[in-house]
CSV table of C-alpha atoms in Angstrom, one decimal:
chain,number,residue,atom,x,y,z
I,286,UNK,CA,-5.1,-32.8,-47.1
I,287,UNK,CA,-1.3,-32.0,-46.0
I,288,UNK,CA,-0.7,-33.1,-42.3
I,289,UNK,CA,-2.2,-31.3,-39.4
I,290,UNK,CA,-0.2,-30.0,-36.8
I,291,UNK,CA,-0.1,-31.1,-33.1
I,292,UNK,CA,-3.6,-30.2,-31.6
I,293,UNK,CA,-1.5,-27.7,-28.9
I,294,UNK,CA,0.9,-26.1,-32.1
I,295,UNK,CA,-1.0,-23.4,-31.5
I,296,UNK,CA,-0.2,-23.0,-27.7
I,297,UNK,CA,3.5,-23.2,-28.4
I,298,UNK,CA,4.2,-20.9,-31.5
I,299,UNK,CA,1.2,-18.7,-31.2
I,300,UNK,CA,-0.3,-19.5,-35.0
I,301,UNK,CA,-3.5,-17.6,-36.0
I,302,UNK,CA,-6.5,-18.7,-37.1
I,303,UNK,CA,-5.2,-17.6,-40.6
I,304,UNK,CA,-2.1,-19.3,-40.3
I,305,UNK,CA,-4.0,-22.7,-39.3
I,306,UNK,CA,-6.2,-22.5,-42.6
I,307,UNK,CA,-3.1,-22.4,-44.8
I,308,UNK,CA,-1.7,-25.5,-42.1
I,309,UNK,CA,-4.5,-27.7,-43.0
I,310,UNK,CA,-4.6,-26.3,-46.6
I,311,UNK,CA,-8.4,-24.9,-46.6
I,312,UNK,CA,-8.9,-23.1,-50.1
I,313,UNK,CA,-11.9,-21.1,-48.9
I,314,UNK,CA,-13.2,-21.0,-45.4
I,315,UNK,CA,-17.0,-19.6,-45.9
I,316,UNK,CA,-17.5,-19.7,-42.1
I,317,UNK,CA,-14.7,-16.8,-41.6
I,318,UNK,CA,-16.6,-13.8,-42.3
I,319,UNK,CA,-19.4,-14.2,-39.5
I,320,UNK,CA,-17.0,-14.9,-37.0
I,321,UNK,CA,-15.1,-12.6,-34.8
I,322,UNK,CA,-11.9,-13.9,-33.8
I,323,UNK,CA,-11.8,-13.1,-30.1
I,324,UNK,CA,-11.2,-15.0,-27.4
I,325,UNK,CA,-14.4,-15.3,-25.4
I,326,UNK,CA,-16.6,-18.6,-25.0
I,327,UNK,CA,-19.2,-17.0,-27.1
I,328,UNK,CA,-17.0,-17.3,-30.1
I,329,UNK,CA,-16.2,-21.0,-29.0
I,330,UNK,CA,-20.0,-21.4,-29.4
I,331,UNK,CA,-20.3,-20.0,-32.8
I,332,UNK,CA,-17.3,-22.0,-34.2
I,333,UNK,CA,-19.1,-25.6,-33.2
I,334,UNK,CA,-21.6,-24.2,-34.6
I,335,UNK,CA,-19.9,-22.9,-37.9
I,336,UNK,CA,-18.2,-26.2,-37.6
I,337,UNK,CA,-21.3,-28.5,-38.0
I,338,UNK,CA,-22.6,-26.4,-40.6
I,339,UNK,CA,-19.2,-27.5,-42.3
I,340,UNK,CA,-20.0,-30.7,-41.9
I,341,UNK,CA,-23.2,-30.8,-43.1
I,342,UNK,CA,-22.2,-29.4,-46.2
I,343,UNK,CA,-19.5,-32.0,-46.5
I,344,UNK,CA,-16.8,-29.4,-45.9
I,345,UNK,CA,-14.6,-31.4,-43.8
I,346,UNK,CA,-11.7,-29.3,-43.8
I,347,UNK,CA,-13.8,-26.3,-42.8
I,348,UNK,CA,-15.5,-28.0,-39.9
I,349,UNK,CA,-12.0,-29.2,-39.1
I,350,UNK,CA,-10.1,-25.5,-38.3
I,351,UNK,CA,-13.4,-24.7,-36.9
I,352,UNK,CA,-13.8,-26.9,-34.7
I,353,UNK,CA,-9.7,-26.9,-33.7
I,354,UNK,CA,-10.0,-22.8,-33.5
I,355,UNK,CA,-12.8,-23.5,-30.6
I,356,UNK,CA,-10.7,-25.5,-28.6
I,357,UNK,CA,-7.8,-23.4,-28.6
I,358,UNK,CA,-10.6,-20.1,-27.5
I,359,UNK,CA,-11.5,-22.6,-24.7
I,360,UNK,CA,-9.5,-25.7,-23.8
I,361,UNK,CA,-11.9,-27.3,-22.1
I,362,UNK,CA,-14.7,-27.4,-24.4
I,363,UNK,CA,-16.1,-30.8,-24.6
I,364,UNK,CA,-18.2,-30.7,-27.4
I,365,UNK,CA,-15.5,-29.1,-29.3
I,366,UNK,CA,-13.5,-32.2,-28.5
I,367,UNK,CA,-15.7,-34.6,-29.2
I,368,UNK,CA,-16.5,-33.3,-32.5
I,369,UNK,CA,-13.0,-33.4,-33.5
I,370,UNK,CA,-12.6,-37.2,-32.2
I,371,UNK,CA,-15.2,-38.1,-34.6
I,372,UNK,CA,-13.9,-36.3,-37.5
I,373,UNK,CA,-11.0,-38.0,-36.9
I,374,UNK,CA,-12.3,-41.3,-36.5
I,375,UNK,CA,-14.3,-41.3,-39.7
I,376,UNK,CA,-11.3,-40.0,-41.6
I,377,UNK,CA,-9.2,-42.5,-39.7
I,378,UNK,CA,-6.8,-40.7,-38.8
I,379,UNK,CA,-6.0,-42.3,-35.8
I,380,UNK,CA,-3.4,-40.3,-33.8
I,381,UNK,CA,-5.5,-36.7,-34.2
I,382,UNK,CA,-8.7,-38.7,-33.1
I,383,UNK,CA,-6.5,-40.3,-29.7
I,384,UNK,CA,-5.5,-37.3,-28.7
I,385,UNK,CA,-9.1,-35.1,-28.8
I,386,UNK,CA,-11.1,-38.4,-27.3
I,387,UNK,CA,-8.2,-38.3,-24.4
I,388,UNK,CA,-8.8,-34.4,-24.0
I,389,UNK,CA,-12.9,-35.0,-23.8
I,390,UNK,CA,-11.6,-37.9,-21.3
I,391,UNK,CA,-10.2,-35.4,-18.8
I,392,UNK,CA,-13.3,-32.8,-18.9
I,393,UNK,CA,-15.9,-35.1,-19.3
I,394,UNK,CA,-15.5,-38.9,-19.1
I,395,UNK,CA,-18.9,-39.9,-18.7
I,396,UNK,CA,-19.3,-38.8,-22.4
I,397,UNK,CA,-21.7,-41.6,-23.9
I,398,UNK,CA,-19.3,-44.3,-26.0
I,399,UNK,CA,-16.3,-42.3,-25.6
I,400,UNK,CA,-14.1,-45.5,-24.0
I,401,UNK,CA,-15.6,-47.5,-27.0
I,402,UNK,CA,-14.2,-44.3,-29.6
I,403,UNK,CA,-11.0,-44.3,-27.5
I,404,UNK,CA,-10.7,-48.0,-28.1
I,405,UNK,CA,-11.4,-48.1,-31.6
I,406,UNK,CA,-8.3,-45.0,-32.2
I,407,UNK,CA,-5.5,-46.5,-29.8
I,408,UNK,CA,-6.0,-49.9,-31.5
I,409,UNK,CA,-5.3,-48.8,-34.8
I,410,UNK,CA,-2.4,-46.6,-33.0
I,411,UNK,CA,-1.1,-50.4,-32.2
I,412,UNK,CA,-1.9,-50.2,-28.9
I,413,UNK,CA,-3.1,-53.3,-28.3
I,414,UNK,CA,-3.1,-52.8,-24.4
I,415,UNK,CA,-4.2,-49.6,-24.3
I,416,UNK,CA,-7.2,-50.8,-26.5
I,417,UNK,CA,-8.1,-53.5,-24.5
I,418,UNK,CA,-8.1,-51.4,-21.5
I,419,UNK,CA,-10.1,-48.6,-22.8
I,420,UNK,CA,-12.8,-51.6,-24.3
I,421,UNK,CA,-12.9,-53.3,-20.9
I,422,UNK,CA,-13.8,-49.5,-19.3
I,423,UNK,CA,-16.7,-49.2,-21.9
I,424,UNK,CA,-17.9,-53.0,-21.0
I,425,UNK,CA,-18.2,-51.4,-17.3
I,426,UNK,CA,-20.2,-48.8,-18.2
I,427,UNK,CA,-22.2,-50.3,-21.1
I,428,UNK,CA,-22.1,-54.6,-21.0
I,429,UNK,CA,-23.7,-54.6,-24.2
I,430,UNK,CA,-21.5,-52.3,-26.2
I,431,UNK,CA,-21.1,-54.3,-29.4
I,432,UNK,CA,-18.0,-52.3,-31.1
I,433,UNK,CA,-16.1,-52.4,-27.7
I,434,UNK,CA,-16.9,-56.5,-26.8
I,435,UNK,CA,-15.8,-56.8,-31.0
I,436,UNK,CA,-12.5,-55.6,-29.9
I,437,UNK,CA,-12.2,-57.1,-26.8
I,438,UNK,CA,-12.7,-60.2,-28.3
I,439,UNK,CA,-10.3,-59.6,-31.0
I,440,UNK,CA,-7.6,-58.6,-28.6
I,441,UNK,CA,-8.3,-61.7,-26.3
I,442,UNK,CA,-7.5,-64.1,-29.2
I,443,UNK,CA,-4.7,-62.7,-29.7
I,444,UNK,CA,-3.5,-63.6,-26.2
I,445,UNK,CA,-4.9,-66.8,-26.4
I,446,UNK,CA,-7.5,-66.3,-23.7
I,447,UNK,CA,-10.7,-68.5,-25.4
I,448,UNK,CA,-12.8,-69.2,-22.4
I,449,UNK,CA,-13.1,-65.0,-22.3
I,450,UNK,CA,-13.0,-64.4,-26.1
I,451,UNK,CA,-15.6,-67.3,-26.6
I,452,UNK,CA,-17.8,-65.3,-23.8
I,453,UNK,CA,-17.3,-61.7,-25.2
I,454,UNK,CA,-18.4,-63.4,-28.9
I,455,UNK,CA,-21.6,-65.1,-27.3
I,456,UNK,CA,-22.5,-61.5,-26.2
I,457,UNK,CA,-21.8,-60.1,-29.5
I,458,UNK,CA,-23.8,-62.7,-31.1
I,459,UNK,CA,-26.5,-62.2,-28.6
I,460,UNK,CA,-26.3,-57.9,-29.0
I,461,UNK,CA,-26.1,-58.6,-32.9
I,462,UNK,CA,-28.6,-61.3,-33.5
I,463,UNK,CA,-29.0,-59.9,-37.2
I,464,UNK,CA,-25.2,-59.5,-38.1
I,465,UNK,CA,-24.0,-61.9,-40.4
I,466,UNK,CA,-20.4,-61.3,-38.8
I,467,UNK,CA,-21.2,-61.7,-35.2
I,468,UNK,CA,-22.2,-65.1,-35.7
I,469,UNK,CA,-19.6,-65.3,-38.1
I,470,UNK,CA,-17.2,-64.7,-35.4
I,471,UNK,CA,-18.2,-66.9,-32.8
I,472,UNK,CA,-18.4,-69.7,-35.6
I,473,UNK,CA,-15.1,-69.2,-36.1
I,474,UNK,CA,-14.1,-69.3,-32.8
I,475,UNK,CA,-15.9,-72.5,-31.9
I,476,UNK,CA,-14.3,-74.4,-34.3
I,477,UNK,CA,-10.8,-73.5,-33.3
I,478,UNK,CA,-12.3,-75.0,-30.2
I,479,UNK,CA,-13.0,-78.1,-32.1
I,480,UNK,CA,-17.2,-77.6,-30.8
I,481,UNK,CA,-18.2,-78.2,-34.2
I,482,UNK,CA,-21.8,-78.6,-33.7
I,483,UNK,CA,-22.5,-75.9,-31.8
I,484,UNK,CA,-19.7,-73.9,-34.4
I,485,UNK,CA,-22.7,-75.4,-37.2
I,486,UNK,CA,-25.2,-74.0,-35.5
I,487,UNK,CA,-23.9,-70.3,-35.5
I,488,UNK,CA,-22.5,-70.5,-39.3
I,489,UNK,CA,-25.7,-71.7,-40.2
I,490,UNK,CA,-27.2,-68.5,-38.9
I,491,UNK,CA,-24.5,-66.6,-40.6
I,492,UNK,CA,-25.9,-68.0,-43.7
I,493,UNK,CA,-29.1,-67.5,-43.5
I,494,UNK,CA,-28.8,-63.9,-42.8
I,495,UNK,CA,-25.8,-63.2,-46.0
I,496,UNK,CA,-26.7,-66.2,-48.2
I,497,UNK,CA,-23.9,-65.4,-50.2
I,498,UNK,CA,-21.2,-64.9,-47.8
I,499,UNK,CA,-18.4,-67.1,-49.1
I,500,UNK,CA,-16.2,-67.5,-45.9
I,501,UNK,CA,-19.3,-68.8,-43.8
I,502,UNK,CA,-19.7,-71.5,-46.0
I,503,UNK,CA,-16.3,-72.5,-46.0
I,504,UNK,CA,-15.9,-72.9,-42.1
I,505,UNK,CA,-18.6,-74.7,-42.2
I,506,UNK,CA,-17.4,-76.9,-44.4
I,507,UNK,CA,-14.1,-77.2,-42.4
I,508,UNK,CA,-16.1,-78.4,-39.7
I,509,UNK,CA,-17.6,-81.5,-41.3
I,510,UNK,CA,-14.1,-82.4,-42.3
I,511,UNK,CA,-12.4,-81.9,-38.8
I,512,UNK,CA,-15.7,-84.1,-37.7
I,513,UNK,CA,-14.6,-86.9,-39.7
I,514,UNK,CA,-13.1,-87.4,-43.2
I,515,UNK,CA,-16.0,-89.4,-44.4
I,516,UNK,CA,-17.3,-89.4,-48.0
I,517,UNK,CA,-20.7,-88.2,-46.7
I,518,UNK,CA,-19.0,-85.4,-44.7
I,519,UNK,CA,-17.3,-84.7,-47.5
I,520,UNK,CA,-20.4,-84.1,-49.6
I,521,UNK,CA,-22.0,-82.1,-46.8
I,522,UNK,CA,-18.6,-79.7,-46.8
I,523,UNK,CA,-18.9,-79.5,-50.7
């Protein structure tokens, strides 16, 4: 797919639906034909909906211009919004999904998980700060949101802060008591805090939910050797 434009391009050089299609290089649009192009909310309406057939038929592009075309019929469309921040996300295109989440943000920022979304798109913007902030607003509303304590926590070790990372990676562990990587995690993170028993403990849990999961077993090993260098720790890290 060839770049999209600026959600607002077409608010500054006036570029019709048409126009848009060939922008985000759709070779057929089937939705076209049972939708007028006016400019009333009604036609906002049958676009999401046009939009989400798209999707379902795994015409992403399609769902895309649909879903763009609504927004621009009426700004302030949440759903319309919303729908594009996802499609974004999944397709990882970070900016594009940053600026619809920011958009549902100012007409509806109650939306369920959106700080969590808006997280998850500024930090692979770079924005670590932004990140953390927008994880830390989803934490307010929702203590148990795994994906936005994940990045908290990841952010927090990057600033060195353990006593918080530690207690965002208990939480995880605790919201994710069948994920592998959660324990994982705070494994990790007790170690670097030289608590190697405890750091057992939660790799050994690791294990026994991804038996094969080659990094587990290897910081556990590299806590019997911090332990002591002993010949039987060394067998126990083997």
């Amino acid at each position: 797919m060839s770049a999209t434009p600026p959600l607002n391009r077409r608010a500054r050089t006036g570029v019709s639906a048409w126009a848009a299609l060939a922008l985000v290089g759709i070779a057929r649009a089937t939705w076209i034909g049972v939708i007028n192009f006016s400019s009333r909310p009604s036609d906002a309406k049958r676009l999401i909906s046009a939009g989400e057939r798209a999707i379902s038929e795994r015409r992403l592009r399609d769902a895309e211009v649909a879903w763009r075309r609504a927004v621009e019929i009426e700004p302030r469309n949440a759903m319309a919004w919303e729908h594009l921040g996802d499609l974004y996300l999944a397709a990882q295109r970070w900016e594009h999904a940053g600026q619809a989440l920011r958009a549902l943000e100012t007409i509806e920022p109650a939306t369920a998980r959106l700080y969590e979304r808006l997280a998850t798109a500024t930090l692979n913007e770079g924005d670590r700060k932004g990140a953390y902030t927008y994880a830390e607003k989803q934490l307010d509303a929702d203590p148990n949101n795994a994906e936005a304590l994940s990045i908290a926590a990841g952010i927090l070790f990057s600033m060195d802060d353990e006593k918080k990372e530690l207690d965002y990676l208990r939480r995880l562990a605790a919201v994710r008591a069948d994920d592998a990587e959660a324990h994982l995690k705070l494994g990790k993170a007790l170690t670097r805090l030289h608590r190697l028993g405890d750091a057992r403990n939660e790799l050994e849990v690791a294990i026994g939910l991804a038996p094969d999961h080659p990094e587990a077993y290897g910081v556990r090993g590299r806590t019997w050797l911090e332990e002591a260098p002993t010949q039987a720790n060394l067998s126990r890290a083997e």
